[in-house]
Structure formats: structure tokens, C-alpha cells
mmCIF file of C-alpha atoms and ligand atoms in Angstrom:
data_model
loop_
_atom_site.group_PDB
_atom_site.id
_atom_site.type_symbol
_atom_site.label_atom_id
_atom_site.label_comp_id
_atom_site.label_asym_id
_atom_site.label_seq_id
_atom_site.Cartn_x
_atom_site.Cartn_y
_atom_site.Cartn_z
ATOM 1 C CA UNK A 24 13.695 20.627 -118.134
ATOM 2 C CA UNK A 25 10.421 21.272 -116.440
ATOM 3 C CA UNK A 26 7.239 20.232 -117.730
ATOM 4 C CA UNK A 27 4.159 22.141 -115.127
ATOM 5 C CA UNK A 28 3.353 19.407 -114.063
ATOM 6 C CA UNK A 29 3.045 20.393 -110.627
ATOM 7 C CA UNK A 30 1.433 24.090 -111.278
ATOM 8 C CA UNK A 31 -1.185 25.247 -108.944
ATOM 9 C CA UNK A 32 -0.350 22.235 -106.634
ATOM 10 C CA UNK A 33 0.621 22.835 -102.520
ATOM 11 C CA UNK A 34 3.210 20.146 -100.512
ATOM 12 C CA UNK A 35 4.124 19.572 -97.732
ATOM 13 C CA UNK A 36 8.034 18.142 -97.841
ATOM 14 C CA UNK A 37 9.235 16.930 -94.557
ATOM 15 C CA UNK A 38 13.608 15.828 -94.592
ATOM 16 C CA UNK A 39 14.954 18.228 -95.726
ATOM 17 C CA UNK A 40 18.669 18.586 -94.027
ATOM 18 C CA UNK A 41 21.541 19.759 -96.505
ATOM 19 C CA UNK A 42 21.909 19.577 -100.376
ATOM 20 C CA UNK A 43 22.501 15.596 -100.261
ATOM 21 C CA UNK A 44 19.019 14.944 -99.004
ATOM 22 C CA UNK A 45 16.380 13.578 -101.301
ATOM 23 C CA UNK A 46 13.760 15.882 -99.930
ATOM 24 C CA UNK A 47 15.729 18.929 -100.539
ATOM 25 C CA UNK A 48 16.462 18.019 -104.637
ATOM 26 C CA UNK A 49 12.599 17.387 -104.597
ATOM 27 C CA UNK A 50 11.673 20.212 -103.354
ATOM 28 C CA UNK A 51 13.732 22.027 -106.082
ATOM 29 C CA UNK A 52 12.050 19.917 -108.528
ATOM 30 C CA UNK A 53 8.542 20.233 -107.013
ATOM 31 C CA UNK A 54 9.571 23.970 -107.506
ATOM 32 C CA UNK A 55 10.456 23.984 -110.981
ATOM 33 C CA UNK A 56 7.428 22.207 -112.113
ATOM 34 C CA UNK A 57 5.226 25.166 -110.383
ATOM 35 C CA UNK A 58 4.610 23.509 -106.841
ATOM 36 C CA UNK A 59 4.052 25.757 -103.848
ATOM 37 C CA UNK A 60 5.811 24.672 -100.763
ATOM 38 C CA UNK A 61 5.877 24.326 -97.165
ATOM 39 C CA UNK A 62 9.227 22.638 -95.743
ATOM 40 C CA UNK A 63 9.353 20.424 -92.468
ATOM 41 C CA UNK A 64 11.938 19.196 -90.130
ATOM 42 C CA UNK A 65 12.581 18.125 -86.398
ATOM 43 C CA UNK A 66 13.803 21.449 -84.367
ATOM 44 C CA UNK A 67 17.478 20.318 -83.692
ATOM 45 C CA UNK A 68 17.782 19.329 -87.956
ATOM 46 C CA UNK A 69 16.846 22.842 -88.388
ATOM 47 C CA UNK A 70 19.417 23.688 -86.089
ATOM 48 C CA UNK A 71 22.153 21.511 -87.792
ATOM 49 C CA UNK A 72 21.176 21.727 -91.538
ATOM 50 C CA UNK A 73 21.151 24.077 -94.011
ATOM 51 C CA UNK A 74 17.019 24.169 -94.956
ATOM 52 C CA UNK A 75 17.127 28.164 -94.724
ATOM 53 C CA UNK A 76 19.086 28.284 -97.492
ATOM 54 C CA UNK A 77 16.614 26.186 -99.439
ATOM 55 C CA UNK A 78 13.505 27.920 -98.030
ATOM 56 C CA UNK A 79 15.101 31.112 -99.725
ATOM 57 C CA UNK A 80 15.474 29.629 -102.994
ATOM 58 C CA UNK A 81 12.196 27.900 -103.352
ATOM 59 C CA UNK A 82 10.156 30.538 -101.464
ATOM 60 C CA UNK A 83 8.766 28.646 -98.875
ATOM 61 C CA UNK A 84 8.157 28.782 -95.292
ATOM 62 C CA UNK A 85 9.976 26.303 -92.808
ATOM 63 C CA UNK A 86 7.531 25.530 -90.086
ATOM 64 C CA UNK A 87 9.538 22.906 -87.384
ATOM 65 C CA UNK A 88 7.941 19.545 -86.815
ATOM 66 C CA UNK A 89 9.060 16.337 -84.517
ATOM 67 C CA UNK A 90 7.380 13.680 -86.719
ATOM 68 C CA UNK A 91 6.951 11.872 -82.878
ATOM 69 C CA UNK A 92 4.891 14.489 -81.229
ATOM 70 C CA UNK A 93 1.365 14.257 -82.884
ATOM 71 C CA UNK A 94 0.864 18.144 -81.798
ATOM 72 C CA UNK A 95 4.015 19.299 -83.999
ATOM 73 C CA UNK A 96 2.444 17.670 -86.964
ATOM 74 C CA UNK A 97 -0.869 19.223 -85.989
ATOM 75 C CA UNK A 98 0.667 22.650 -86.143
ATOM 76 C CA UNK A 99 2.182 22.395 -89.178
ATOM 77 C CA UNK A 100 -0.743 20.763 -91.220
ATOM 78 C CA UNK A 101 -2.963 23.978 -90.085
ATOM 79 C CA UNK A 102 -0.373 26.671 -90.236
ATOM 80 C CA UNK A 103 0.266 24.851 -93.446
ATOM 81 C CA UNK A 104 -3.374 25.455 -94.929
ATOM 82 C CA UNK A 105 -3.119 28.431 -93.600
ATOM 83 C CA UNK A 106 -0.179 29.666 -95.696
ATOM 84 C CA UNK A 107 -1.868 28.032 -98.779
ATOM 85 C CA UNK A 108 -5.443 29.545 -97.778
ATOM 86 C CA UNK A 109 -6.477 25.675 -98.914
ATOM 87 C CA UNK A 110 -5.934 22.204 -98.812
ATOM 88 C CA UNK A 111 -2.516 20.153 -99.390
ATOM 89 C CA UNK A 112 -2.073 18.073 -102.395
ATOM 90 C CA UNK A 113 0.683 16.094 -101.685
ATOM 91 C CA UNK A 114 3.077 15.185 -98.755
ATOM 92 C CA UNK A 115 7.053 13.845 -99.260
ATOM 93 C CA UNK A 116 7.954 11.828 -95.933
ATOM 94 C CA UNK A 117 11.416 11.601 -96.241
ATOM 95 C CA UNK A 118 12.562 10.808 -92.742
ATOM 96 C CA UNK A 119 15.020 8.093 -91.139
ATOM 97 C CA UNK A 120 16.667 7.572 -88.088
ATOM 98 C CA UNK A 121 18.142 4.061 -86.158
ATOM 99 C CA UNK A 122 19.584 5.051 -83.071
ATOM 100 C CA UNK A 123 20.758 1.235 -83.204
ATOM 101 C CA UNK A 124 22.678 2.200 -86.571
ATOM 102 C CA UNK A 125 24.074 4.889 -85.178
ATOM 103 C CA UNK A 126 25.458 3.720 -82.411
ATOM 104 C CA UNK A 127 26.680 0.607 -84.141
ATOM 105 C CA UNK A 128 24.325 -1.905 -82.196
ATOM 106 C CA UNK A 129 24.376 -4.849 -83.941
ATOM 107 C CA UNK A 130 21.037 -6.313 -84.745
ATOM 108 C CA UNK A 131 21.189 -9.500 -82.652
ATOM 109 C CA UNK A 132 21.879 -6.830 -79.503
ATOM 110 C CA UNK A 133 19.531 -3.849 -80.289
ATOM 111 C CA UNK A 134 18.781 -1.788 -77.515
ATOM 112 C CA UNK A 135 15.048 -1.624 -77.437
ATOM 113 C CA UNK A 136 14.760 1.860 -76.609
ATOM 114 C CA UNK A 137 16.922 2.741 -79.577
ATOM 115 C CA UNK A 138 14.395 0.376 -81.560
ATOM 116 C CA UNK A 139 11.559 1.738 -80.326
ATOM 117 C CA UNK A 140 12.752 5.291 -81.020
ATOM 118 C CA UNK A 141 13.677 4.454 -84.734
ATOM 119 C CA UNK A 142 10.337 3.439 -85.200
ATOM 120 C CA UNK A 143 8.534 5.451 -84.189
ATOM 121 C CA UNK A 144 10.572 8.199 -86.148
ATOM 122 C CA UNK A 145 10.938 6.044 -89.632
ATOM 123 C CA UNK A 146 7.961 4.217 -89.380
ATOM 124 C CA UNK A 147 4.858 5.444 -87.369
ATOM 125 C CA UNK A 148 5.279 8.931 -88.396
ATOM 126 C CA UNK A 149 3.918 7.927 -91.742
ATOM 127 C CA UNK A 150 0.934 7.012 -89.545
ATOM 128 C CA UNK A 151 0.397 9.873 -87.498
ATOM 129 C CA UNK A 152 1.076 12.115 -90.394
ATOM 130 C CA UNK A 153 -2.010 10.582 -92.455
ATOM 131 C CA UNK A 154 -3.618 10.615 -89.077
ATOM 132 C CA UNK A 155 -3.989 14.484 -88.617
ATOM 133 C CA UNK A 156 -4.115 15.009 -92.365
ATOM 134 C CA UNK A 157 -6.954 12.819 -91.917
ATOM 135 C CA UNK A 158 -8.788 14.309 -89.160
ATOM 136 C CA UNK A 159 -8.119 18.069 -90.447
ATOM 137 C CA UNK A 160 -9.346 16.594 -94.132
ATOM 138 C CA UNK A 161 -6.234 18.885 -94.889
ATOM 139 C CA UNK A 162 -5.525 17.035 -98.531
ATOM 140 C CA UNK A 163 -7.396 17.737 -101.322
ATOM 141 C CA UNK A 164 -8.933 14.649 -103.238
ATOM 142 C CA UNK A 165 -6.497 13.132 -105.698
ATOM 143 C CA UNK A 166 -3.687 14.220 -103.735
ATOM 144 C CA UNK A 167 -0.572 12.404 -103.232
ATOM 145 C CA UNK A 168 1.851 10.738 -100.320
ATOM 146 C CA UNK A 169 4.843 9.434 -100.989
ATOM 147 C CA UNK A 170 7.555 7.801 -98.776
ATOM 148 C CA UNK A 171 11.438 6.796 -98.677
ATOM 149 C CA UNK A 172 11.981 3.270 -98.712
ATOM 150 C CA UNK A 173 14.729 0.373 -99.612
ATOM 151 C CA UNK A 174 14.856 -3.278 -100.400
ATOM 152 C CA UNK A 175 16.120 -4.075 -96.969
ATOM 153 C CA UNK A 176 12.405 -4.111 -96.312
ATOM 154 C CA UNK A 177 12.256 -7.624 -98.566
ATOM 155 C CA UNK A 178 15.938 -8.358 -99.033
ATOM 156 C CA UNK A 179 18.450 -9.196 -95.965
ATOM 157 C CA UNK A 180 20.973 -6.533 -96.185
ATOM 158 C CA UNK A 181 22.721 -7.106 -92.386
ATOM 159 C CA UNK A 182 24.565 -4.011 -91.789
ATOM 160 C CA UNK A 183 21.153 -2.164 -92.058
ATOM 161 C CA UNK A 184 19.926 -3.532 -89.081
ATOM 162 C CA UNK A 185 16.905 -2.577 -87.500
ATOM 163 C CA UNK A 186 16.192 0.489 -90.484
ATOM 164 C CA UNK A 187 15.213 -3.073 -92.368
ATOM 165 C CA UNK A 188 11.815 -3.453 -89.803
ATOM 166 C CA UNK A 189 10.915 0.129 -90.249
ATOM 167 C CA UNK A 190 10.862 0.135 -93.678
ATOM 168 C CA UNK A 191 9.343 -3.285 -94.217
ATOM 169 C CA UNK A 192 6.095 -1.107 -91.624
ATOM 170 C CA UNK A 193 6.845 2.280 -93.516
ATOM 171 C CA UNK A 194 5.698 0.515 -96.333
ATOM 172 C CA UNK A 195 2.930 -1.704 -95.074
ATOM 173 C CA UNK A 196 1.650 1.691 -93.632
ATOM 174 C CA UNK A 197 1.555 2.740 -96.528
ATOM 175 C CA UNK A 198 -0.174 -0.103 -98.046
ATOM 176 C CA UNK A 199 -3.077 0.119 -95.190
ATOM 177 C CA UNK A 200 -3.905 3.595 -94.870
ATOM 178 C CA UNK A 201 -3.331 3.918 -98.780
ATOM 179 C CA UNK A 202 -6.455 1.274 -98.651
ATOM 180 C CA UNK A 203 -8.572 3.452 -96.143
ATOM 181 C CA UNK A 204 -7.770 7.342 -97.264
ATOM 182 C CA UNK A 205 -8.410 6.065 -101.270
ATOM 183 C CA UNK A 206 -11.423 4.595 -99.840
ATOM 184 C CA UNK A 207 -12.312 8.134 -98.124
ATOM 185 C CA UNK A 208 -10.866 10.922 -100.139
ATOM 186 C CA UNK A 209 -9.345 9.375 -103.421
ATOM 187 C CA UNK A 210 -5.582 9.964 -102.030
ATOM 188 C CA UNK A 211 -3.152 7.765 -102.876
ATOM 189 C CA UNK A 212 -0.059 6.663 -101.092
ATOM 190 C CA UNK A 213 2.831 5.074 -101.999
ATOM 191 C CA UNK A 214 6.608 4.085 -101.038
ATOM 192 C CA UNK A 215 9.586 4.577 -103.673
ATOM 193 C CA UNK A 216 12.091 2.228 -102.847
ATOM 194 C CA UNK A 217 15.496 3.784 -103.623
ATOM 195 C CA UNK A 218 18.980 2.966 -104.625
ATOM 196 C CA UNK A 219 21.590 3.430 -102.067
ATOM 197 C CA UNK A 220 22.269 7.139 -101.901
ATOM 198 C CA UNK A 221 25.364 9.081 -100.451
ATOM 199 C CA UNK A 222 23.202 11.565 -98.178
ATOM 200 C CA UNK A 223 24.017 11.892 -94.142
ATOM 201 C CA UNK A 224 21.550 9.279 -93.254
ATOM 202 C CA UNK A 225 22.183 6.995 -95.929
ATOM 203 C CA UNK A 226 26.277 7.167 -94.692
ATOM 204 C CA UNK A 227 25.626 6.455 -91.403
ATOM 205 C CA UNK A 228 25.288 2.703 -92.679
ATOM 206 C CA UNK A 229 28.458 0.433 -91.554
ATOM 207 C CA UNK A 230 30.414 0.037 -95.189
ATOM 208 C CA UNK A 231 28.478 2.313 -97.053
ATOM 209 C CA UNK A 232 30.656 2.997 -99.771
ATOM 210 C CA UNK A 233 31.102 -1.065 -100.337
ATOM 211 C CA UNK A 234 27.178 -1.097 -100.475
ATOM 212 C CA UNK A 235 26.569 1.626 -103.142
ATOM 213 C CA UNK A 236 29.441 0.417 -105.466
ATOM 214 C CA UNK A 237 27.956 -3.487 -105.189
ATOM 215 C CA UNK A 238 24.546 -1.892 -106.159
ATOM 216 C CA UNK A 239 26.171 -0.235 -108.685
ATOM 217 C CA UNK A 240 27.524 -3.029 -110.272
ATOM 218 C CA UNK A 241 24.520 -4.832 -110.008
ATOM 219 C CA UNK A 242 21.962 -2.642 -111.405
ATOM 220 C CA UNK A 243 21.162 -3.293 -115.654
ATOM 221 C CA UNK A 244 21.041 1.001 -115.684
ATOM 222 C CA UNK A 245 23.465 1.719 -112.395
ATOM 223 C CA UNK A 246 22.164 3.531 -109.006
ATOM 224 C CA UNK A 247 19.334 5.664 -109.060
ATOM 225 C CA UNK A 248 20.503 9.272 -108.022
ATOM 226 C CA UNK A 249 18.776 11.768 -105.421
ATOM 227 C CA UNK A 250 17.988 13.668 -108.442
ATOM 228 C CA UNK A 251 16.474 11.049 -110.259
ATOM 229 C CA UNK A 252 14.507 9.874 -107.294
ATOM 230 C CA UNK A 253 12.971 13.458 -107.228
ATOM 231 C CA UNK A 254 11.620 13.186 -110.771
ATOM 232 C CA UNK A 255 10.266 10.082 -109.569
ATOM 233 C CA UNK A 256 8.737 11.838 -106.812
ATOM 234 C CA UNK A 257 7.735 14.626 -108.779
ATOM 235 C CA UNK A 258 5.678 12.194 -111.601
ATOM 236 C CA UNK A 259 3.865 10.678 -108.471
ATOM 237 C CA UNK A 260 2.732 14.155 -106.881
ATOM 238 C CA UNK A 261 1.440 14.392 -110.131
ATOM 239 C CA UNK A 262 -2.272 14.275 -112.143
ATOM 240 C CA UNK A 263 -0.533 11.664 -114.011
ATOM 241 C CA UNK A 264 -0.522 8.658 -111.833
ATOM 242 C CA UNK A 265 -3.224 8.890 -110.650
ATOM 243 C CA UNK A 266 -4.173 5.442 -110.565
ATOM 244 C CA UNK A 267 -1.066 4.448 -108.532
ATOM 245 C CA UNK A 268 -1.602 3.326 -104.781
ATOM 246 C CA UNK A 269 -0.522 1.165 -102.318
ATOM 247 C CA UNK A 270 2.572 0.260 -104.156
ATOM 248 C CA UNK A 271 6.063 -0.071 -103.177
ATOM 249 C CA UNK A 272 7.997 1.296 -106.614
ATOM 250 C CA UNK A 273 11.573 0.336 -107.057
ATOM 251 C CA UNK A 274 13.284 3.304 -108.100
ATOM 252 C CA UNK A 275 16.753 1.378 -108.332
ATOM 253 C CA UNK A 276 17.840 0.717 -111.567
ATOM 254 C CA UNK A 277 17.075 -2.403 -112.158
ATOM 255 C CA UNK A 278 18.386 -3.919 -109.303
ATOM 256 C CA UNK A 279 15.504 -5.765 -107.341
ATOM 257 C CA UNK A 280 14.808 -7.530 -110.046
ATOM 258 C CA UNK A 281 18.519 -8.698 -111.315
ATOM 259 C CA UNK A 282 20.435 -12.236 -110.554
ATOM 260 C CA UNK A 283 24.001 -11.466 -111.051
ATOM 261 C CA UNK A 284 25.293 -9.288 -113.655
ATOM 262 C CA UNK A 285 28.350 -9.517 -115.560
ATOM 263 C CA UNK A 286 30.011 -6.928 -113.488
ATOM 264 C CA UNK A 287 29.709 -8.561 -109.900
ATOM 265 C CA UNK A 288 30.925 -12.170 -112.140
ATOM 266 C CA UNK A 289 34.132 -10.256 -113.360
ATOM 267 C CA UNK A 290 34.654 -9.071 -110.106
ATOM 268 C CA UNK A 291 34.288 -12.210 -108.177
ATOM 269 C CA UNK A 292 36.291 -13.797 -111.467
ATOM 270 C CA UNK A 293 39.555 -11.384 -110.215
HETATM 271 P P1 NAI B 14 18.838 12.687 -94.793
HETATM 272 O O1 NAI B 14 19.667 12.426 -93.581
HETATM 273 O O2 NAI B 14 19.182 13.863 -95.611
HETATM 274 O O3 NAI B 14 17.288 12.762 -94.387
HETATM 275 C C1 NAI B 14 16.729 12.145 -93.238
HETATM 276 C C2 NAI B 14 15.842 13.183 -92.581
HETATM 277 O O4 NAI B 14 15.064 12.649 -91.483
HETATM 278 C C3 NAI B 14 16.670 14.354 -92.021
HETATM 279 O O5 NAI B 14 16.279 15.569 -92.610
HETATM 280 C C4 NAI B 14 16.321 14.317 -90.537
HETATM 281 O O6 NAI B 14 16.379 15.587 -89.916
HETATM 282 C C5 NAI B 14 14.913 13.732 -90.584
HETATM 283 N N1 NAI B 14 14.468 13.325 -89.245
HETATM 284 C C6 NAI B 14 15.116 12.507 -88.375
HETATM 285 N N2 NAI B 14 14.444 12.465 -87.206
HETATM 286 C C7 NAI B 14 13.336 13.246 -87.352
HETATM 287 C C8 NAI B 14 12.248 13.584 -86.495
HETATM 288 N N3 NAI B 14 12.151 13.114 -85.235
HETATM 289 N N4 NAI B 14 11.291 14.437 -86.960
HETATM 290 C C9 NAI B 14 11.372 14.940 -88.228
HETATM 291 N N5 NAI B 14 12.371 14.625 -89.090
HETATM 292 C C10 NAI B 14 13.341 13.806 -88.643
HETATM 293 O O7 NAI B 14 18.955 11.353 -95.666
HETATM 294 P P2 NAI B 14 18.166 10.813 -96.959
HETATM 295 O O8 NAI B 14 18.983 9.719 -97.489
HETATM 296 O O9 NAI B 14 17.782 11.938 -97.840
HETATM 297 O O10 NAI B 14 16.879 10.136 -96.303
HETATM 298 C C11 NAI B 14 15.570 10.383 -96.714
HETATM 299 C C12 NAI B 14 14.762 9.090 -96.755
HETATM 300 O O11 NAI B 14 15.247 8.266 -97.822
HETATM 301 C C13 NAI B 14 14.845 8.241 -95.485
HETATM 302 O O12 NAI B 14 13.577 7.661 -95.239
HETATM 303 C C14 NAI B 14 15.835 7.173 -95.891
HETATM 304 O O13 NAI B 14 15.719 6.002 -95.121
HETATM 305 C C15 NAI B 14 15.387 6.961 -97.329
HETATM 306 N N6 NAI B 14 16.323 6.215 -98.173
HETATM 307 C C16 NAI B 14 17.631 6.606 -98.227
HETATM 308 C C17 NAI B 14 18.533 5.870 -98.971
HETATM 309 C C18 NAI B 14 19.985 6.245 -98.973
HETATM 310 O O14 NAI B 14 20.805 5.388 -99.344
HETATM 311 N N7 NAI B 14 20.331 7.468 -98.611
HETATM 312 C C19 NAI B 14 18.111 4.676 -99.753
HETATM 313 C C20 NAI B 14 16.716 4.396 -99.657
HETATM 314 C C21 NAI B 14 15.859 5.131 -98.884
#
């Protein structure tokens, strides 16, 4: 069911790779609830994915972006306002990448080019996308930024090595330029941490499948889905938070804030 309440309103989604990602169901939903769109990715993702397909059905132009190179994300905010003929009201970030993880590094041996790389690409582009937005004064006041998170940032979960660093500065980014652009403009920013999804990046995680079913089992209302996470995302691009900055939201079922729950106690009973 949509609701409007995204009509009139211009975003910028960047993560979009195939149907599993979180960007791509929010930019459907962003869609339904009358958003006009501009879709981002690195080069080679546009290569590899599927986004053409999506541009198609939600009418929007794909304009390429390495969130590393400060001049890519130049480009696209001004060919972006240039599309819209106006300002940007909100952005998804919705990129990760541990070179570490994928390479099955273990923490205590990261390569430090691999970290540095991961960084940089989960972490810092938050920064240097705020940066240029920023300098270009490309979002309108009120707008909106929201980024991808998880409670590895707080929580030791080992097998997601050095992802947990960039996301625990993903969302203190978030925290610090929310503090100077609300100051500035009125925009807010914000993190959603999520539930452990089944998209490309989120399987690339040694024993996925044993981490979703354990947060499963320990969440009061079960995993959060991608599609739930995009009406999240959707409520947060919208007039009706606007209030909300500088948080890091759980968007997790329950989870974060749960003990034990009968489940994991049968299970550990067997
Ligand atoms: P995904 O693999 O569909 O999306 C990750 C995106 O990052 C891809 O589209 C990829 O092309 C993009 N990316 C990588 N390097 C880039 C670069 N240099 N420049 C521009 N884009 C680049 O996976 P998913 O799960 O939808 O990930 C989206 C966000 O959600 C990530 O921040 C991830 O860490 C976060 N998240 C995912 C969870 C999961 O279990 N899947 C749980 C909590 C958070």
C-alpha cells in the first residue's frame, strides 16, 4: 500500500546491484510513494548487476559513481540536479565492501590495504558524499540521509571482521556531520541498523546462513526483511520524521535489545 508520502520529493539511491539489494526494494518503494529518482553505482557493479532493469521500471536515470573518487560523486550530484532542474531531498547510501571479508582474512591478520580499501568504500564515502552535497548546497533543507548499518558496530560478531570498524565510523559519520549539516541546512542524517539480510554482500559473510537463523531466533518479532527495511527507509526520507538525526535506529526486530529468548534456550536445551 502506498501512502504519498514521498510525492514531489528527488533521491539520490546509491547500491543498487540485483533484486536482493536493499537499495533496489527502496527505490521501488521510494517509487511507489511518488519519489523521483536518480540511481548510483561503482562502474564495474553496473557492469555485473542488473540496475538497468530497475532504472526501467522506476524511470530513472543511472548515472555511474565510485563512492572513492570525490570527482564521480561530483558528477553525479550536478548531473543529478540537473535531471531534477532542483535540489535533492534525500540520499540512500547503501554501500559495503571488506576486501578482508572477501578474501577470508581473518581479523587478527588483515591486510591493511584491504582495510584501508573497505573503508574508505563503507565508511568515508558517507563523508565525501555529504562533502560535495555540501559544497554544491545540492539538498534542499529538511532533506534526508540515511545509511546501512549493523550491530557489529556495538556488538562483537567475529566472522564480520573488519566490516565491524566501518560501520562503528559509518555511523559516527553520521553522527558528526548529522551535527554540522542540521546546524547549516536543517538536514538530517541517520544510520538504520539492519537485521542480517540474504543479499550478495550480506552472503559474503563466513557462516551466513548460521548468522541469520541465530538472529532469527533471537529477535521478539523475527529478522527484519529488505522490504521492511525500505519502509523504514522510506518513513525517514519522509516530512514525517523530521525531528530524527544523528541516530543509529535498529531496524532488527527486536534483537539489540533481547537477552536470550526461548527459542535460542530450546535450542541449546536439545
Ligand atoms: P549489496 O551487495 O546488494 O549492496 C552493496 C552495494 O555496495 C553494491 O551495490 C555494490 O556495488 C556497492 N559498492 C561496493 N563498492 C562500491 C564503490 N566503490 N562505489 C559505489 N558502490 C559500491 O548488499 P546489501 O546487503 O543490500 O548492502 C547494502 C548495505 O546494507 C551495506 O552498507 C551493508 O553493509 C548494509 N547491511 C547489510 C546487511 C545484510 O545482512 N545484508 C545487514 C546490515 C547492513
Amino acid at each position: 500500500m502506498a501512502y504519498n508520502l514521498l510525492q514531489g520529493k528527488k533521491g539520490i539511491i546509491f547500491g543498487a546491484l540485483d533484486e536482493k539489494s536493499i537499495a533496489w526494494k527502496t527505490a521501488q518503494r521510494c517509487k511507489a510513494e511518488g519519489a523521483e529518482l536518480v540511481l548510483s553505482n561503482a562502474p564495474i557493479a553496473l557492469r555485473m548487476g542488473t540496475i538497468n532493469q530497475l532504472a526501467e521500471e522506476v524511470n530513472a536515470p543511472v548515472i555511474p559513481a565510485d563512492v572513492t573518487i570525490t570527482a564521480d560523486i561530483e558528477n553525479l550530484f550536478t548531473k543529478a540536479q540537473e535531471h531534477f532542474g532542483g535540489k535533492i531531498d534525500f540520499v540512500l547510501h547503501s554501500i559495503g565492501m571488506s576486501l578482508n571479508v572477501r578474501k577470508g582474512v581473518h581479523y587478527t591478520e588483515n591486510n591493511y590495504d584491504f582495510t584501508h580499501k573497505g573503508l574508505d568504500i563503507s565508511a568515508l564515502s558517507l563523508h565525501r558524499i555529504l562533502q560535495v552535497a555540501m559544497k554544491q548546497d545540492a539538498i534542499n533543507e529538511w532533506g534526508s540521509v540515511v545509511a546501512l548499518s549493523y550491530i557489529a558496530a556495538q556488538r562483537v560478531f567475529p566472522d564480520y571482521n573488519d566490516m565491524a570498524d566501518n560501520k562503528a565510523m559509518l555511523e559516527s559519520i553520521a553522527r558528526n556531520f548529522g551535527y554540522q549539516y542540521g546546524v547549516k541546512k536543517n538536514v538530517r542524517i541517520n544510520t538504520i541498523s539492519q537485521s542480517p539480510t540474504r543479499t550478495t554482500a550480506g552472503s559474503g559473510v563466513k557462516g551466513f546462513d548460521g548468522f541469520v537463523d541465530f538472529a532469527e531466533k533471537m529477535s521478539p518479532l523475527g529478522n527484519a526483511t529488505a522490504d521492511q527495511c525500505a519502509d523504514y527507509c522510506v518513513t525517514l526520507f519522509s516530512d514525517l520524521t523530521r525531528m530524527v538525526t544523528m541516530q543509529n535506529l535498529f531496524h532488527d526486530g527486536g534483537f539489540s535489545f533481547t537477552g536470550v529468548t526461548q527459542a535460542i534456550i530450546e535450542q541449546m536445551d536439545k
